[in-house]
PDB file of C-alpha atoms in Angstrom:
ATOM      1  CA  MET A 391    -175.185 -39.519  50.934  1.00 63.00           C
ATOM      2  CA  LYS A 392    -175.235 -37.513  47.710  1.00 77.00           C
ATOM      3  CA  GLU A 393    -172.321 -38.014  45.324  1.00 89.00           C
ATOM      4  CA  ALA A 394    -170.473 -34.730  44.929  1.00 93.00           C
ATOM      5  CA  LYS A 395    -168.019 -33.358  42.385  1.00 97.00           C
ATOM      6  CA  ILE A 396    -165.067 -32.237  44.496  1.00 98.00           C
ATOM      7  CA  LEU A 397    -161.967 -30.204  43.708  1.00 98.00           C
ATOM      8  CA  VAL A 398    -158.969 -31.046  45.906  1.00 98.00           C
ATOM      9  CA  VAL A 399    -156.499 -28.222  46.585  1.00 97.00           C
ATOM     10  CA  GLU A 400    -153.312 -29.565  48.161  1.00 94.00           C
ATOM     11  CA  ASP A 401    -149.702 -28.652  47.369  1.00 91.00           C
ATOM     12  CA  GLU A 402    -148.288 -32.019  48.457  1.00 91.00           C
ATOM     13  CA  ALA A 403    -148.924 -34.542  45.673  1.00 91.00           C
ATOM     14  CA  LEU A 404    -148.920 -37.646  47.895  1.00 93.00           C
ATOM     15  CA  VAL A 405    -151.352 -36.084  50.363  1.00 91.00           C
ATOM     16  CA  ALA A 406    -153.597 -35.049  47.460  1.00 93.00           C
ATOM     17  CA  LEU A 407    -153.533 -38.578  46.020  1.00 94.00           C
ATOM     18  CA  HIS A 408    -154.398 -40.082  49.404  1.00 93.00           C
ATOM     19  CA  LEU A 409    -157.280 -37.626  49.827  1.00 94.00           C
ATOM     20  CA  GLU A 410    -158.563 -38.429  46.324  1.00 95.00           C
ATOM     21  CA  GLN A 411    -158.580 -42.152  47.136  1.00 95.00           C
ATOM     22  CA  ARG A 412    -160.513 -41.545  50.341  1.00 94.00           C
ATOM     23  CA  LEU A 413    -163.061 -39.376  48.519  1.00 95.00           C
ATOM     24  CA  HIS A 414    -163.590 -42.091  45.895  1.00 95.00           C
ATOM     25  CA  MET A 415    -164.146 -44.631  48.685  1.00 94.00           C
ATOM     26  CA  LEU A 416    -166.794 -42.286  50.123  1.00 93.00           C
ATOM     27  CA  GLY A 417    -168.562 -42.242  46.741  1.00 94.00           C
ATOM     28  CA  HIS A 418    -167.498 -38.839  45.437  1.00 96.00           C
ATOM     29  CA  THR A 419    -165.963 -37.776  42.125  1.00 96.00           C
ATOM     30  CA  VAL A 420    -162.734 -35.789  42.185  1.00 97.00           C
ATOM     31  CA  VAL A 421    -162.925 -33.382  39.242  1.00 98.00           C
ATOM     32  CA  GLY A 422    -159.387 -32.100  39.668  1.00 96.00           C
ATOM     33  CA  THR A 423    -156.412 -31.549  41.919  1.00 96.00           C
ATOM     34  CA  ALA A 424    -154.929 -28.079  42.249  1.00 96.00           C
ATOM     35  CA  LEU A 425    -151.440 -27.599  43.643  1.00 94.00           C
ATOM     36  CA  SER A 426    -151.668 -23.836  44.235  1.00 94.00           C
ATOM     37  CA  GLY A 427    -154.190 -21.135  45.031  1.00 94.00           C
ATOM     38  CA  THR A 428    -154.051 -19.780  41.483  1.00 95.00           C
ATOM     39  CA  ASP A 429    -154.549 -23.277  40.081  1.00 96.00           C
ATOM     40  CA  ALA A 430    -157.518 -23.699  42.443  1.00 97.00           C
ATOM     41  CA  LEU A 431    -159.196 -20.609  40.995  1.00 97.00           C
ATOM     42  CA  GLU A 432    -158.589 -21.775  37.418  1.00 97.00           C
ATOM     43  CA  GLN A 433    -159.852 -25.299  38.078  1.00 97.00           C
ATOM     44  CA  THR A 434    -162.885 -24.016  39.964  1.00 98.00           C
ATOM     45  CA  ALA A 435    -163.824 -21.939  36.916  1.00 98.00           C
ATOM     46  CA  ALA A 436    -163.226 -24.885  34.577  1.00 98.00           C
ATOM     47  CA  HIS A 437    -165.029 -27.606  36.569  1.00 97.00           C
ATOM     48  CA  LEU A 438    -167.564 -25.746  38.752  1.00 98.00           C
ATOM     49  CA  PRO A 439    -167.362 -28.400  41.492  1.00 98.00           C
ATOM     50  CA  ASP A 440    -170.015 -28.912  44.157  1.00 97.00           C
ATOM     51  CA  LEU A 441    -167.357 -28.490  46.858  1.00 97.00           C
ATOM     52  CA  VAL A 442    -163.706 -27.478  47.221  1.00 98.00           C
ATOM     53  CA  LEU A 443    -161.470 -29.161  49.810  1.00 97.00           C
ATOM     54  CA  MET A 444    -158.699 -26.637  50.449  1.00 95.00           C
ATOM     55  CA  ASP A 445    -155.395 -26.833  52.281  1.00 94.00           C
ATOM     56  CA  ILE A 446    -154.466 -23.519  53.906  1.00 92.00           C
ATOM     57  CA  ASN A 447    -150.700 -23.494  53.394  1.00 89.00           C
ATOM     58  CA  LEU A 448    -150.103 -23.862  49.659  1.00 90.00           C
ATOM     59  CA  GLY A 449    -146.486 -22.725  49.529  1.00 83.00           C
ATOM     60  CA  ARG A 450    -145.736 -19.758  47.282  1.00 84.00           C
ATOM     61  CA  GLY A 451    -148.421 -17.566  45.794  1.00 88.00           C
ATOM     62  CA  ILE A 452    -151.859 -16.964  47.233  1.00 93.00           C
ATOM     63  CA  SER A 453    -152.817 -18.927  50.319  1.00 92.00           C
ATOM     64  CA  GLY A 454    -155.685 -21.341  50.624  1.00 93.00           C
ATOM     65  CA  ILE A 455    -157.512 -18.730  52.691  1.00 93.00           C
ATOM     66  CA  GLU A 456    -157.193 -16.111  49.943  1.00 95.00           C
ATOM     67  CA  ALA A 457    -158.242 -18.618  47.281  1.00 96.00           C
ATOM     68  CA  ALA A 458    -161.259 -19.645  49.384  1.00 96.00           C
ATOM     69  CA  GLN A 459    -162.345 -16.022  49.744  1.00 95.00           C
ATOM     70  CA  GLN A 460    -162.220 -15.553  45.972  1.00 95.00           C
ATOM     71  CA  ILE A 461    -164.040 -18.834  45.296  1.00 96.00           C
ATOM     72  CA  ASN A 462    -166.787 -17.836  47.730  1.00 93.00           C
ATOM     73  CA  ARG A 463    -167.100 -14.360  46.229  1.00 93.00           C
ATOM     74  CA  VAL A 464    -166.938 -15.268  42.519  1.00 95.00           C
ATOM     75  CA  PHE A 465    -168.451 -18.763  42.345  1.00 95.00           C
ATOM     76  CA  ASP A 466    -170.444 -19.170  45.571  1.00 92.00           C
ATOM     77  CA  ILE A 467    -169.116 -22.727  45.934  1.00 96.00           C
ATOM     78  CA  PRO A 468    -168.647 -24.134  49.448  1.00 96.00           C
ATOM     79  CA  VAL A 469    -165.068 -24.521  50.653  1.00 97.00           C
ATOM     80  CA  VAL A 470    -163.933 -26.840  53.445  1.00 96.00           C
ATOM     81  CA  PHE A 471    -160.446 -26.379  54.840  1.00 94.00           C
ATOM     82  CA  VAL A 472    -158.459 -29.595  55.297  1.00 90.00           C
ATOM     83  CA  THR A 473    -155.309 -28.591  57.126  1.00 85.00           C
ATOM     84  CA  ALA A 474    -152.824 -29.353  59.875  1.00 85.00           C
ATOM     85  CA  HIS A 475    -153.049 -25.783  61.201  1.00 76.00           C
ATOM     86  CA  SER A 476    -155.056 -25.279  64.369  1.00 78.00           C
ATOM     87  CA  ASP A 477    -153.481 -22.254  66.045  1.00 81.00           C
ATOM     88  CA  ASP A 478    -155.760 -19.345  66.942  1.00 85.00           C
ATOM     89  CA  ALA A 479    -154.322 -16.846  64.438  1.00 86.00           C
ATOM     90  CA  ILE A 480    -154.776 -19.198  61.466  1.00 85.00           C
ATOM     91  CA  LEU A 481    -158.202 -20.274  62.683  1.00 84.00           C
ATOM     92  CA  GLN A 482    -159.316 -16.645  62.948  1.00 86.00           C
ATOM     93  CA  LYS A 483    -158.126 -15.875  59.388  1.00 87.00           C
ATOM     94  CA  ALA A 484    -159.717 -19.059  58.068  1.00 85.00           C
ATOM     95  CA  THR A 485    -163.031 -18.280  59.758  1.00 87.00           C
ATOM     96  CA  ALA A 486    -163.073 -14.853  58.082  1.00 85.00           C
ATOM     97  CA  ALA A 487    -163.018 -16.646  54.699  1.00 85.00           C
ATOM     98  CA  GLY A 488    -166.434 -18.161  55.451  1.00 85.00           C
ATOM     99  CA  PRO A 489    -165.633 -21.868  55.150  1.00 88.00           C
ATOM    100  CA  TYR A 490    -168.338 -24.518  55.340  1.00 90.00           C
ATOM    101  CA  GLY A 491    -166.069 -26.674  57.492  1.00 88.00           C
ATOM    102  CA  TYR A 492    -162.605 -27.169  58.957  1.00 89.00           C
ATOM    103  CA  VAL A 493    -161.043 -30.638  59.146  1.00 89.00           C
ATOM    104  CA  LEU A 494    -157.733 -31.145  60.933  1.00 86.00           C
ATOM    105  CA  LYS A 495    -155.128 -33.511  59.483  1.00 86.00           C
ATOM    106  CA  PRO A 496    -154.765 -36.321  60.184  1.00 84.00           C
ATOM    107  CA  PHE A 497    -158.463 -37.109  60.079  1.00 86.00           C
ATOM    108  CA  GLU A 498    -160.777 -40.087  60.105  1.00 86.00           C
ATOM    109  CA  ASP A 499    -162.950 -40.834  57.077  1.00 88.00           C
ATOM    110  CA  SER A 500    -166.029 -40.366  59.250  1.00 89.00           C
ATOM    111  CA  ALA A 501    -165.032 -36.776  60.103  1.00 89.00           C
ATOM    112  CA  LEU A 502    -164.476 -36.004  56.427  1.00 90.00           C
ATOM    113  CA  ARG A 503    -167.767 -37.644  55.414  1.00 92.00           C
ATOM    114  CA  VAL A 504    -169.806 -35.722  57.991  1.00 92.00           C
ATOM    115  CA  THR A 505    -168.155 -32.409  57.126  1.00 92.00           C
ATOM    116  CA  ILE A 506    -168.823 -32.916  53.408  1.00 93.00           C
ATOM    117  CA  GLU A 507    -172.463 -33.826  54.077  1.00 92.00           C
ATOM    118  CA  ILE A 508    -172.981 -30.694  56.167  1.00 90.00           C
ATOM    119  CA  ALA A 509    -171.241 -28.470  53.601  1.00 92.00           C
ATOM    120  CA  LEU A 510    -173.448 -29.719  50.789  1.00 90.00           C
TER     121      LEU A 510
END
């Protein structure tokens, strides 16, 4: 497995920290953690990661779906959604953003590893 530089976008700090730890255990480098969609765009520009792991519901401001669309359009960097949302309406909106994967929380490390490998 290739080591990747990954940006984590998650508005819940404890969830983000847990995800970072799991990514390190899988051999990846976390280049930053963004707590909002706007922060995700800024950090993507600053770090140019290999991959962005994006929550969909980021609280106030632009959603993870909107941020993913902009990241795809401006930077052409793959985005994988890591979210607890699985209803049809959200899935349809997320699919329109062109993600490279969709991982439902809670997830196993193996599901995350395989999704990252495919996205890269």
